[in-house]
Coordinates of C-alpha atoms in Angstrom, one line a residue:
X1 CA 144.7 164.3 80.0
X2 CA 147.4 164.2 82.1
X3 CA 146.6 162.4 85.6
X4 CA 147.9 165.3 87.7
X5 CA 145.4 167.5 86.0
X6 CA 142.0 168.4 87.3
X7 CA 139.4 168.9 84.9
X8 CA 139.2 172.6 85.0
X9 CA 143.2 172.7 84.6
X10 CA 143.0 170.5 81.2
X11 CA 140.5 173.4 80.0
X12 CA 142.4 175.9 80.8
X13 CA 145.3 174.5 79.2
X14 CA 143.7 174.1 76.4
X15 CA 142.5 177.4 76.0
X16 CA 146.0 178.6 76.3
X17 CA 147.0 176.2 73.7
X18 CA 144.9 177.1 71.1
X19 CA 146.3 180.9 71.9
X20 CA 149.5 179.7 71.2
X21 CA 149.3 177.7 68.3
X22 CA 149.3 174.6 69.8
X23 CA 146.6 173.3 68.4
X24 CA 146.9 169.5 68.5
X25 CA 147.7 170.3 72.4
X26 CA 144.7 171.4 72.9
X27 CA 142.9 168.8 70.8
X28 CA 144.4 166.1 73.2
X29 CA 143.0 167.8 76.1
X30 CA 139.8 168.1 75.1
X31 CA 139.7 164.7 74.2
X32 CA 140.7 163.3 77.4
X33 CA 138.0 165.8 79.5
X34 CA 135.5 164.2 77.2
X35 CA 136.8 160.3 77.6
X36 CA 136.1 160.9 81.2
X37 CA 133.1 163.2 81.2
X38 CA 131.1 162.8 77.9
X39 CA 128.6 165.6 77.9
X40 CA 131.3 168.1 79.5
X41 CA 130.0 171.3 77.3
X42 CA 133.1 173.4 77.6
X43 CA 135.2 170.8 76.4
X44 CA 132.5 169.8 73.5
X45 CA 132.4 173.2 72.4
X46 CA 135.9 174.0 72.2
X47 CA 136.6 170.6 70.0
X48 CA 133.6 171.9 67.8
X49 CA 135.8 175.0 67.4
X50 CA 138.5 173.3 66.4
X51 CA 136.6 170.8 63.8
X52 CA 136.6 172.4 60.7
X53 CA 134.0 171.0 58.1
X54 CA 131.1 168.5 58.3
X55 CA 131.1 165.1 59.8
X56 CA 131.5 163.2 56.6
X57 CA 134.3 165.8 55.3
X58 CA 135.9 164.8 58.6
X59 CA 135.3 161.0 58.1
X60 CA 136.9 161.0 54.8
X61 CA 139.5 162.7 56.4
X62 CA 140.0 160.3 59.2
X63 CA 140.0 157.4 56.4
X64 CA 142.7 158.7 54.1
X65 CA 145.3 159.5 57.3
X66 CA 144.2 155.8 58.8
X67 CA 145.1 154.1 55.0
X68 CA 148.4 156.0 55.4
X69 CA 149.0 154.5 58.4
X70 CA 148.6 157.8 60.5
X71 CA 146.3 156.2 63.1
X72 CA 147.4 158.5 66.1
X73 CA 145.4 161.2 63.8
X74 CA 143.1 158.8 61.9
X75 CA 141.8 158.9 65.9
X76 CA 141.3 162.0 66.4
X77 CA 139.4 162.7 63.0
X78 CA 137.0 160.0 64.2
X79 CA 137.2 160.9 67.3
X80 CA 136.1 165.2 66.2
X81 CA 133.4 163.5 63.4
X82 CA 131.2 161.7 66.4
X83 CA 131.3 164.9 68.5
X84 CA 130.0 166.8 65.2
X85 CA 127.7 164.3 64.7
X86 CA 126.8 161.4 67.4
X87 CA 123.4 160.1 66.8
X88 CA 125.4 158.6 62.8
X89 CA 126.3 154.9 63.6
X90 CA 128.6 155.3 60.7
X91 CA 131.0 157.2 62.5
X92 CA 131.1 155.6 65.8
X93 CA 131.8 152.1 64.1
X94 CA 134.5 154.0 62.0
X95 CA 135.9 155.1 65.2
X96 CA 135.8 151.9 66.9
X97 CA 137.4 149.9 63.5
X98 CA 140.4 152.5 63.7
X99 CA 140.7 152.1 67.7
X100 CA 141.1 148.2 66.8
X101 CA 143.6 148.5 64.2
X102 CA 145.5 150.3 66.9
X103 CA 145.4 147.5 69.1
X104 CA 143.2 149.3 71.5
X105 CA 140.3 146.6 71.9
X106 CA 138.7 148.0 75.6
X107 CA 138.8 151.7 74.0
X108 CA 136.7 150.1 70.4
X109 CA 134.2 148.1 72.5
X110 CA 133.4 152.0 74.3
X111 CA 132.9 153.4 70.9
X112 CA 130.6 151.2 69.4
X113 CA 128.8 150.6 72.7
X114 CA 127.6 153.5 72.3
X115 CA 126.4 153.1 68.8
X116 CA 124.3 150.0 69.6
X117 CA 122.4 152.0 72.4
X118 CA 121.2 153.9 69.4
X119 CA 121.2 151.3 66.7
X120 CA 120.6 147.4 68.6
X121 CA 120.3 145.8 65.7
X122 CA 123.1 147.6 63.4
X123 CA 125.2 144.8 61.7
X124 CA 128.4 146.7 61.1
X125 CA 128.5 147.4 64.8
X126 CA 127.4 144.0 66.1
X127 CA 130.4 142.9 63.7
X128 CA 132.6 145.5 64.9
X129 CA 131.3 144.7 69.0
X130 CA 132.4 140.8 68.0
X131 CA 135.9 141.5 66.8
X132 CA 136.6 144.4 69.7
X133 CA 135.2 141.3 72.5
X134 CA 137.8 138.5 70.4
X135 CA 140.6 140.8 71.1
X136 CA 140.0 141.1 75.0
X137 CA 139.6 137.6 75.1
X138 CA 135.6 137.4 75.2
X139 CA 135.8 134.5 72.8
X140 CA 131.9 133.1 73.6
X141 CA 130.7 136.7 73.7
X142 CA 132.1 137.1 70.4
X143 CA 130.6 134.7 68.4
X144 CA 127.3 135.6 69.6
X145 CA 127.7 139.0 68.1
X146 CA 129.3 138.1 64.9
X147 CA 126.4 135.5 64.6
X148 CA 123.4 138.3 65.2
X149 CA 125.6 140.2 62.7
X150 CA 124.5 137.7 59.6
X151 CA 121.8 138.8 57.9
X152 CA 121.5 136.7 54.7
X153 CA 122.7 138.5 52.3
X154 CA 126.0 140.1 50.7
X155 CA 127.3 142.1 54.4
X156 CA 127.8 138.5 55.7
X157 CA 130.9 138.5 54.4
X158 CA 132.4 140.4 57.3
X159 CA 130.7 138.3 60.2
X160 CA 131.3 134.7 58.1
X161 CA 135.0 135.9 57.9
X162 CA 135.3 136.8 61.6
X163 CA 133.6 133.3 62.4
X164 CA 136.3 132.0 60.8
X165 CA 138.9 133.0 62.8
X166 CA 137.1 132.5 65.7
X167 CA 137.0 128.6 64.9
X168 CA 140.7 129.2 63.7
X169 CA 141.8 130.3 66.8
X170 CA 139.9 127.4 68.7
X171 CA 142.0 124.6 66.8
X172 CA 138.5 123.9 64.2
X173 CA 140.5 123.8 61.4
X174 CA 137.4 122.5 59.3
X175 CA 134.5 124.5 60.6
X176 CA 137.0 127.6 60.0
X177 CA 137.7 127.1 56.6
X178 CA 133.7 126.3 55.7
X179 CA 133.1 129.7 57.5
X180 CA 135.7 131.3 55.1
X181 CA 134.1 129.2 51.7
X182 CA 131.1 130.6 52.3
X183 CA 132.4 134.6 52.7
X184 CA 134.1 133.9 49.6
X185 CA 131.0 132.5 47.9
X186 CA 129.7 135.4 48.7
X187 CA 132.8 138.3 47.8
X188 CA 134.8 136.2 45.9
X189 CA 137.1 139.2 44.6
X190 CA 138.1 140.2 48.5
X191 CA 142.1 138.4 48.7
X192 CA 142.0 138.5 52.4
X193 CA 139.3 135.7 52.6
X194 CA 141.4 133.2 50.5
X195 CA 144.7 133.9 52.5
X196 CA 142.3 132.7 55.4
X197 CA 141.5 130.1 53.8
X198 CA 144.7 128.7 52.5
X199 CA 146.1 128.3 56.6
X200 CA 143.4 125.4 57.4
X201 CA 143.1 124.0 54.0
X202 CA 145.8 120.8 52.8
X203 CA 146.0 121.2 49.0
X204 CA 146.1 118.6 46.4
X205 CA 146.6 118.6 42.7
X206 CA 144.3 120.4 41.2
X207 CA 142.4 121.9 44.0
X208 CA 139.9 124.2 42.3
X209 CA 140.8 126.9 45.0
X210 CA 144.2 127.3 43.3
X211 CA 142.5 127.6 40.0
X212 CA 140.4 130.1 41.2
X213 CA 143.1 132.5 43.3
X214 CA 145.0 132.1 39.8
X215 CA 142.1 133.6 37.5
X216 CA 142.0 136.2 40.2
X217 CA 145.3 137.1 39.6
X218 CA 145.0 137.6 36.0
X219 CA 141.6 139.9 36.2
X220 CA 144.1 142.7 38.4
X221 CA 147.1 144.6 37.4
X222 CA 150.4 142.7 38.0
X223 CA 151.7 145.1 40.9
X224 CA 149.0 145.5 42.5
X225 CA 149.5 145.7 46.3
X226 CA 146.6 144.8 47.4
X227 CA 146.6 141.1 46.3
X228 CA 149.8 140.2 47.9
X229 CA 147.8 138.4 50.3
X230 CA 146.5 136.1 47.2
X231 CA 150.3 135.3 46.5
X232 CA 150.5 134.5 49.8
X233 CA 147.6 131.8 50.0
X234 CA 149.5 130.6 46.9
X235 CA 153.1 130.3 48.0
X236 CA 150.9 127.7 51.2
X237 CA 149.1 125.9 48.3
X238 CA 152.3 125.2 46.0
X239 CA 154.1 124.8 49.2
X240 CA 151.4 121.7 50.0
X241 CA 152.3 120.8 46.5
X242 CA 156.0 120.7 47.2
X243 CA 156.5 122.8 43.7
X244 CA 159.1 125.2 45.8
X245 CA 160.2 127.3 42.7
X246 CA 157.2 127.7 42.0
X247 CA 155.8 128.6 45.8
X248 CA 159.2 130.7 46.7
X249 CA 158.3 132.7 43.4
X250 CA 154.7 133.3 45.0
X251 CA 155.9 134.7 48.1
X252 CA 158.7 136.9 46.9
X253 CA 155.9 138.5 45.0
X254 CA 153.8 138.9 47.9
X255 CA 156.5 140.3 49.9
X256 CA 157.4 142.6 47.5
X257 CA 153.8 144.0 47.4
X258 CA 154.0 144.1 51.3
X259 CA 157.1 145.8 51.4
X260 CA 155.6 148.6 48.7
X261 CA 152.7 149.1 50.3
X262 CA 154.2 149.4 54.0
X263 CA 157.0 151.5 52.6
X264 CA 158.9 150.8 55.7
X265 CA 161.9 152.4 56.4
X266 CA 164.8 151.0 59.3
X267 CA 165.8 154.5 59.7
X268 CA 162.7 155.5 61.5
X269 CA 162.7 152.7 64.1
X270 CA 166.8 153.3 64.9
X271 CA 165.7 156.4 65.9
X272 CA 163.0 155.4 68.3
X273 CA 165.6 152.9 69.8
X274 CA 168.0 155.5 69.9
X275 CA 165.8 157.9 71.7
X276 CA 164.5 155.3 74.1
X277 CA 167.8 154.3 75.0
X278 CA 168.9 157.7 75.9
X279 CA 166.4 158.1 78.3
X280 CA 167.8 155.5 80.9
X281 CA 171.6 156.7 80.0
X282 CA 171.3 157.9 84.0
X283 CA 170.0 155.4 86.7
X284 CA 166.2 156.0 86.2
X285 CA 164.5 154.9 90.0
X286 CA 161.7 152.4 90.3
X287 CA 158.1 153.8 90.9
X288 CA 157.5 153.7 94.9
X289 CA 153.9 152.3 94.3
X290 CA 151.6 153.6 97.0
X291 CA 149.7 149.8 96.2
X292 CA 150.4 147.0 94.5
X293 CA 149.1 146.3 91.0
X294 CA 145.6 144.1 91.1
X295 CA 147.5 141.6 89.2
X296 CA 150.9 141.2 88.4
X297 CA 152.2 140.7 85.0
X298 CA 154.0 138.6 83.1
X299 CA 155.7 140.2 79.5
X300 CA 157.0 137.7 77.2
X301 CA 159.0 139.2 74.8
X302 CA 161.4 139.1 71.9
X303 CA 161.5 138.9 67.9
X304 CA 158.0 138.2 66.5
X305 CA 158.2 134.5 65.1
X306 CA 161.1 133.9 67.7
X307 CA 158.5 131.1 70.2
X308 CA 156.6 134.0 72.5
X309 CA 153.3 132.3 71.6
X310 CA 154.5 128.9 72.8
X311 CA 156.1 130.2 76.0
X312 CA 152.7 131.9 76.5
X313 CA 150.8 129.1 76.5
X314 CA 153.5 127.5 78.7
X315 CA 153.2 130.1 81.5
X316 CA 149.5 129.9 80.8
X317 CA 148.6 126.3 82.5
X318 CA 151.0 127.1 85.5
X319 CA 147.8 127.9 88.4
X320 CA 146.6 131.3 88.6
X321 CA 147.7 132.5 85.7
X322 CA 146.0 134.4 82.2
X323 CA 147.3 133.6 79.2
X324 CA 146.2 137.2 77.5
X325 CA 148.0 137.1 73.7
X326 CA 149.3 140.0 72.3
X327 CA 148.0 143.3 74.4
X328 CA 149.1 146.8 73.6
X329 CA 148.9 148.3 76.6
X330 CA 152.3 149.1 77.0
X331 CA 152.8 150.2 73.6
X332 CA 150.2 152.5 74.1
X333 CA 151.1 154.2 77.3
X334 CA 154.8 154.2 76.3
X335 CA 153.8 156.2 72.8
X336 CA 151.6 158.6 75.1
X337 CA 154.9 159.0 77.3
X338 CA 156.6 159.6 74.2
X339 CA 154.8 162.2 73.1
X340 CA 154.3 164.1 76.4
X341 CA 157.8 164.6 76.3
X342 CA 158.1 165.7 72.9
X343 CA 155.2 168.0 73.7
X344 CA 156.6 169.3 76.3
X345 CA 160.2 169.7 75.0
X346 CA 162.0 167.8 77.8
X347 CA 164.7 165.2 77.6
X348 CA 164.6 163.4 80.1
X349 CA 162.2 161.1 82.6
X350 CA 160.5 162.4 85.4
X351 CA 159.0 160.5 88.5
X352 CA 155.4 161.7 87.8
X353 CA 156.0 160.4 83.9
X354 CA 156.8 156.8 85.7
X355 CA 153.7 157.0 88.1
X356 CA 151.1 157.6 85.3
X357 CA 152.3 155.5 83.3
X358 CA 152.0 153.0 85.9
X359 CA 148.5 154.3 86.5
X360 CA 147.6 153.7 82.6
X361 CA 149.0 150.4 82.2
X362 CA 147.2 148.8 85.3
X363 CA 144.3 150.3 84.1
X364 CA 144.4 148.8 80.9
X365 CA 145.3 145.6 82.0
X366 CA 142.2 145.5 83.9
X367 CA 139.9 145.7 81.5
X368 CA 141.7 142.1 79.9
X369 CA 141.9 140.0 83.0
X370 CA 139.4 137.6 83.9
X371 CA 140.4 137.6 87.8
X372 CA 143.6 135.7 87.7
X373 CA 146.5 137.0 89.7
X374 CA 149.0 136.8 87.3
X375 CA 148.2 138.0 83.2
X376 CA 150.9 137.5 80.2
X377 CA 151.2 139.4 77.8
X378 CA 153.1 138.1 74.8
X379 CA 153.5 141.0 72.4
X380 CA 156.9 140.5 71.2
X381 CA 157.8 143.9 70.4
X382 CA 157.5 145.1 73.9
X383 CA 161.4 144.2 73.8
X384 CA 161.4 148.0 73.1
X385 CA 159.9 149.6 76.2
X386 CA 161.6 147.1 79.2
X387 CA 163.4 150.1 80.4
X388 CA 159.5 151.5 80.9
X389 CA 158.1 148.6 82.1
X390 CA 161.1 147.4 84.9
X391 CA 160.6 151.2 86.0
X392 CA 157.0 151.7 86.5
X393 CA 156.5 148.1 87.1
X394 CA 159.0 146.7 89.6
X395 CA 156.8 143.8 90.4
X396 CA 156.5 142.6 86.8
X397 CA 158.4 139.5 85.3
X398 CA 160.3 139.7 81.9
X399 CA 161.0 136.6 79.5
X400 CA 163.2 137.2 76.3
X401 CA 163.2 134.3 74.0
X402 CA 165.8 133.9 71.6
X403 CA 166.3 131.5 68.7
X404 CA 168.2 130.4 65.9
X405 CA 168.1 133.8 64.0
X406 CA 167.8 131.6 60.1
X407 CA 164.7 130.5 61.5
X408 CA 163.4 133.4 62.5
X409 CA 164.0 134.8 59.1
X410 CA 162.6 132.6 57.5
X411 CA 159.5 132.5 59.3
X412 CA 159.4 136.3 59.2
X413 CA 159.5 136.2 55.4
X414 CA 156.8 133.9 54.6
X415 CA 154.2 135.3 56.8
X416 CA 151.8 138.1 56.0
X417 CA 151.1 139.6 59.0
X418 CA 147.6 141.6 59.6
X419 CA 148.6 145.2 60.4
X420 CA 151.3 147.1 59.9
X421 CA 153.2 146.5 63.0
X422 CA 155.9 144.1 61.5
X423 CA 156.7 146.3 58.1
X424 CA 160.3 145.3 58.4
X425 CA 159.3 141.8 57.8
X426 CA 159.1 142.0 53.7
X427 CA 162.8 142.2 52.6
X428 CA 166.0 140.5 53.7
X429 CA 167.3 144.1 54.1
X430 CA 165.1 145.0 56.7
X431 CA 164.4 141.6 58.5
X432 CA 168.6 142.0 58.6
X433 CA 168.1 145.6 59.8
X434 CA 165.7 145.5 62.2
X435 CA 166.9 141.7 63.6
X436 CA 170.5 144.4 64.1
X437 CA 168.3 146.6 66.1
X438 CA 166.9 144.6 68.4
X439 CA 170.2 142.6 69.5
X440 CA 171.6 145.9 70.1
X441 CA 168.5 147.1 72.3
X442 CA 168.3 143.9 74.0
X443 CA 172.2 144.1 75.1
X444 CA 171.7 147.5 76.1
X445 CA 168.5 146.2 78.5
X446 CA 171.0 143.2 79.8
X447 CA 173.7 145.7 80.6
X448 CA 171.1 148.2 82.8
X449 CA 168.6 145.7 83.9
X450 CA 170.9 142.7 84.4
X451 CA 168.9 141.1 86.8
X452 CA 165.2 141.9 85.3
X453 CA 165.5 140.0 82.3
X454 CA 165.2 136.1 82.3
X455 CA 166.7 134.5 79.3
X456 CA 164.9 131.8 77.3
X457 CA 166.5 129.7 74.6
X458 CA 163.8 128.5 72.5
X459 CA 166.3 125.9 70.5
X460 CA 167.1 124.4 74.0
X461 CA 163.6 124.2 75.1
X462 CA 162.2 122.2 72.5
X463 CA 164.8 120.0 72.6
X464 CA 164.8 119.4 76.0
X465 CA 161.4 120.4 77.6
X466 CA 161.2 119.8 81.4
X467 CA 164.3 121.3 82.6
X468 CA 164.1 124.5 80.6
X469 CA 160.0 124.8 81.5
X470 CA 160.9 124.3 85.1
X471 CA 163.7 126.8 85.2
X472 CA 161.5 128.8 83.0
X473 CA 158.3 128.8 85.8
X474 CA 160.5 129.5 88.6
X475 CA 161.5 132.4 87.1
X476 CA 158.5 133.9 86.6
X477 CA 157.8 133.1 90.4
X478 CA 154.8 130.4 89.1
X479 CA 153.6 127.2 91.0
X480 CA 154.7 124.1 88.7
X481 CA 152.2 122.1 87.0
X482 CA 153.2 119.0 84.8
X483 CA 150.4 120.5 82.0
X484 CA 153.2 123.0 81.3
X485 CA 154.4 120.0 79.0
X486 CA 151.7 119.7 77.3
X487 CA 150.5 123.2 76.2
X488 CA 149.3 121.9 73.3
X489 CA 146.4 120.2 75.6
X490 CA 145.1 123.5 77.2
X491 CA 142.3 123.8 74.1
X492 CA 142.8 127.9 74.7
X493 CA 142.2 129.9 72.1
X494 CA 145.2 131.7 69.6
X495 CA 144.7 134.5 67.8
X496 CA 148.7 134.7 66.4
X497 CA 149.9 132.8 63.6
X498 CA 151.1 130.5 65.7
X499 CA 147.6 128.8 66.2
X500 CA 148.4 126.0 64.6
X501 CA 151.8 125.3 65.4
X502 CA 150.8 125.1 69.2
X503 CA 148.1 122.5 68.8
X504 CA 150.8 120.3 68.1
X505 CA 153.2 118.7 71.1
X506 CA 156.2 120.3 71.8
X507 CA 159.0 119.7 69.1
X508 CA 162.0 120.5 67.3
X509 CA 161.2 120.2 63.9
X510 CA 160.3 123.9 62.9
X511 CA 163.8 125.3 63.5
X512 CA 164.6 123.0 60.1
X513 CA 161.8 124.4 58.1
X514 CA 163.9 126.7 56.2
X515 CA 166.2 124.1 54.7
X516 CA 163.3 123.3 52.7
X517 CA 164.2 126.4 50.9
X518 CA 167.7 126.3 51.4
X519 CA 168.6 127.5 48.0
X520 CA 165.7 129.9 47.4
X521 CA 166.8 131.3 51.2
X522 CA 171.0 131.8 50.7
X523 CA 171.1 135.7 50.0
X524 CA 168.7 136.1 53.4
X525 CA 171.5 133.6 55.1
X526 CA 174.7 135.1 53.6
X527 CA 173.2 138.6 54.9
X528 CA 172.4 137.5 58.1
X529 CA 176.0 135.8 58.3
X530 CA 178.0 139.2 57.1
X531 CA 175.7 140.9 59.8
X532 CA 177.5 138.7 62.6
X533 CA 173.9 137.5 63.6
X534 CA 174.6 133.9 61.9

């Protein structure tokens, strides 16, 4: 609901909208009344009117649109299934498992809160509770639930998994991969669990883990998308094995799956860009905040794989500071912006739009900080909403890193990345595409936020550390602290796949990786080159 509207306006909104067709209008409204007030009857009713069919018919519903990546409505589905049905733990967890594929941790942890009030000892919620309190940061809290999750039988699969990349994210390389041995003990036919596995594992010849991932393989249909992440874990073992034909054939065939199953298309995200940018063709004026945010943030951004993790962790030992991963709190309220234009059939920004905004963001920050003044937020692809966030946000600090664009490539294609966020990431066509894109957005940015944006080369900075970090720290208006360094020291927990690369001193070496595959790699160079990005 719309901060400017009271309660009884949203209702009456929605009645008007279901008069008028507007039916998803008036969905969102009676949503939002019920976010803040649970057991508002007027608003219960009229979702109940609008909920056609049972709970489950609903749930089913709600999983079908969340497999085809529809989550905005997968949401709602949920969302009208509890309302139908409350007192089924079933549903609230389902609700809470779509909320955290949407990267909306604080709004999961509500959801199946309220299941366990019901349901204590539920498993699948105390798993569920575990993995929303990991994404907020609540690493101790956790483990705790993901431990009363285990029960001794086939459903630890789940918890043991989520153990695992809990000791992952730590830097406990070997207590991680035990974790994921004993899930796949236990479900050895799930692919996800030996991806896991293959990041904290060194293989040998014949490692039996290879064997096994091969039989695997042969038991499923050749095209099969959803064992790319097997090829994957292979393409790491064969890599460990320095057979590279053999590896590179491995992880064409995984991204190939990925790419199949993601179905992404460039078309739709030049779009976006292009709308976005027409909304600050015209000056668009700061908000004139009545009082300052509680903290002020940090937003490190750039192309995924392109050193935000490591800059993160830089910012992170400078004093008073929160090193908070990959949030999507902007994302979030910039998509609800988005929308509430569309909705309302307007082109361009208005102050209000700025204000709430504001409003949701420092919200949602809150519930991520810990009490430090000053939180980061490293989720690359925020490069896309700056124009948002120097608006509503005057206060708030931006750091683009860039890098040598082959090794960004590179890294982009042999990664699977959880979600579906990074779909452009599975073909030299769209890593080309979309790497287009985002010079283009960021010049734009440069050109109407000229002095907003701080600059980072990552190439330079790991070759020459302390002048870049100090420049770097300044700019962010941080206290130096000679830890910024040594990042590698702070023992902080990484969810990204990053982890391990930032456990190690900082270094030059990565940017070379990809001539390992030099040969394998020249029709993603040669495109990059006739793209005037090389």
């Amino acid at each position: 609901m719309p901060q400017a509207l009271s309660v009884t306006q949203a209702l009456n909104r929605a009645s008007k909208a279901i008069k008028t067709g507007e039916v998803e209008v008036a969905e969102d409204l009676y949503l939002k009344v019920l976010e803040r007030f649970p057991a508002n009857r007027r608003a219960q009713a009229g979702l109940l009117t609008l909920c056609q069919g049972s709970a489950t018919e609903m749930a089913q519903s709600a999983r079908e649109m969340q497999a085809r990546g529809n989550l905005y409505a997968a949401e709602k589905r949920w969302s009208f299934a509890v309302c139908r049905s409350p007192e089924t733990a079933g549903l609230g967890v389902g609700l809470a498992l779509c909320r955290l594929e949407m990267g909306q941790a604080a709004a999961a942890l509500d959801a199946v809160d309220k299941v366990l009030e019901a349901c204590p000892d539920d498993a699948r919620a105390l798993d569920t509770r575990g993995r929303a309190l990991r994404d907020l940061g609540r690493m101790e809290e956790a483990e705790a639930c993901h431990r009363a999750a285990l029960r001794g039988g086939i459903e630890d699969t789940g918890p043991l998994n989520h153990l695992g990349i809990l000791a992952q994210a730590r830097g406990e390389r070997a207590a991680a991969a035990e974790f994921y041995r004993r899930a796949i003990a236990l479900r050895p036919e799930v692919p996800d669990l030996h991806h896991n596995l293959s990041h904290v594992h060194r293989y040998a010849e014949g490692d039996a883990h290879i064997a096994q991932m091969e039989r695997l393989l042969s038991r499923v249909a050749p095209n099969d998308p959803g064992q790319a992440p097997l090829h994957f874990a292979l393409f790491k073992a064969f890599d460990d094995l320095d057979q590279l034909d053999l590896a590179f054939h491995h992880l064409v065939r995984g991204n190939r799956m990925k790419q199949a199953a993601l179905g992404y298309e460039v078309r739709h995200d030049a779009l976006r860009f292009a709308h976005v940018k027409s909304l600050f063709a015209a000056p668009v004026e700061e908000v004139v905040a009545e009082s300052p945010l509680p903290v002020r943030p940090i937003f490190v951004v750039g192309l995924p794989r392109s050193g935000t993790t490591l800059v993160e962790q830089v910012l992170a030992q400078a004093p008073g500071t929160q090193g908070c991963g990959e949030l999507s709190v902007i994302a979030r309220a910039a998509a609800r912006l988005l929308r509430g234009l569309q909705e309302d059939k307007r082109a361009a920004l208005e102050p209000q739009d700025l204000s709430r905004m504001r409003t949701e963001i420092a919200e949602g920050l809150a519930r991520y900080s810990n009490g430090a003044p000053v939180m980061i937020d490293k989720m690359p692809l925020n490069f896309r909403w700056l124009g948002f966030i120097a608006a509503a946000l005057p206060e708030a600090r931006i750091v683009h890193v860039v890098r040598d664009p082959m090794s960004v490539a590179w890294s982009l294609f042999r990664h699977a990345f959880a979600g579906r966020g990074n779909g452009f990431a599975y073909s030299i066509g769209g890593i080309t595409a979309y790497m287009l894109l985002h010079r283009d957005l960021m010049a734009y940015w440069q050109r109407r936020l000229p002095r907003k944006i701080a600059t980072l080369d990552y190439d330079a900075m790991v070759r020459d550390p302390d002048p870049e970090l100090r420049a770097l720290v300044a700019a962010c208006g941080l206290e130096w602290h000679d830890d910024c360094l040594s990042p590698h020291r702070s023992g902080s927990a990484v969810l990204t796949a990053s982890a391990a690369q930032v456990r190690q001193p900082i270094h030059d070496t990565s940017n070379a990786a990809w001539l390992r595959y030099e040969t394998q790699m020249e029709p993603l160079r040669a495109a990059l080159a006739q793209a005037g990005l090389l």
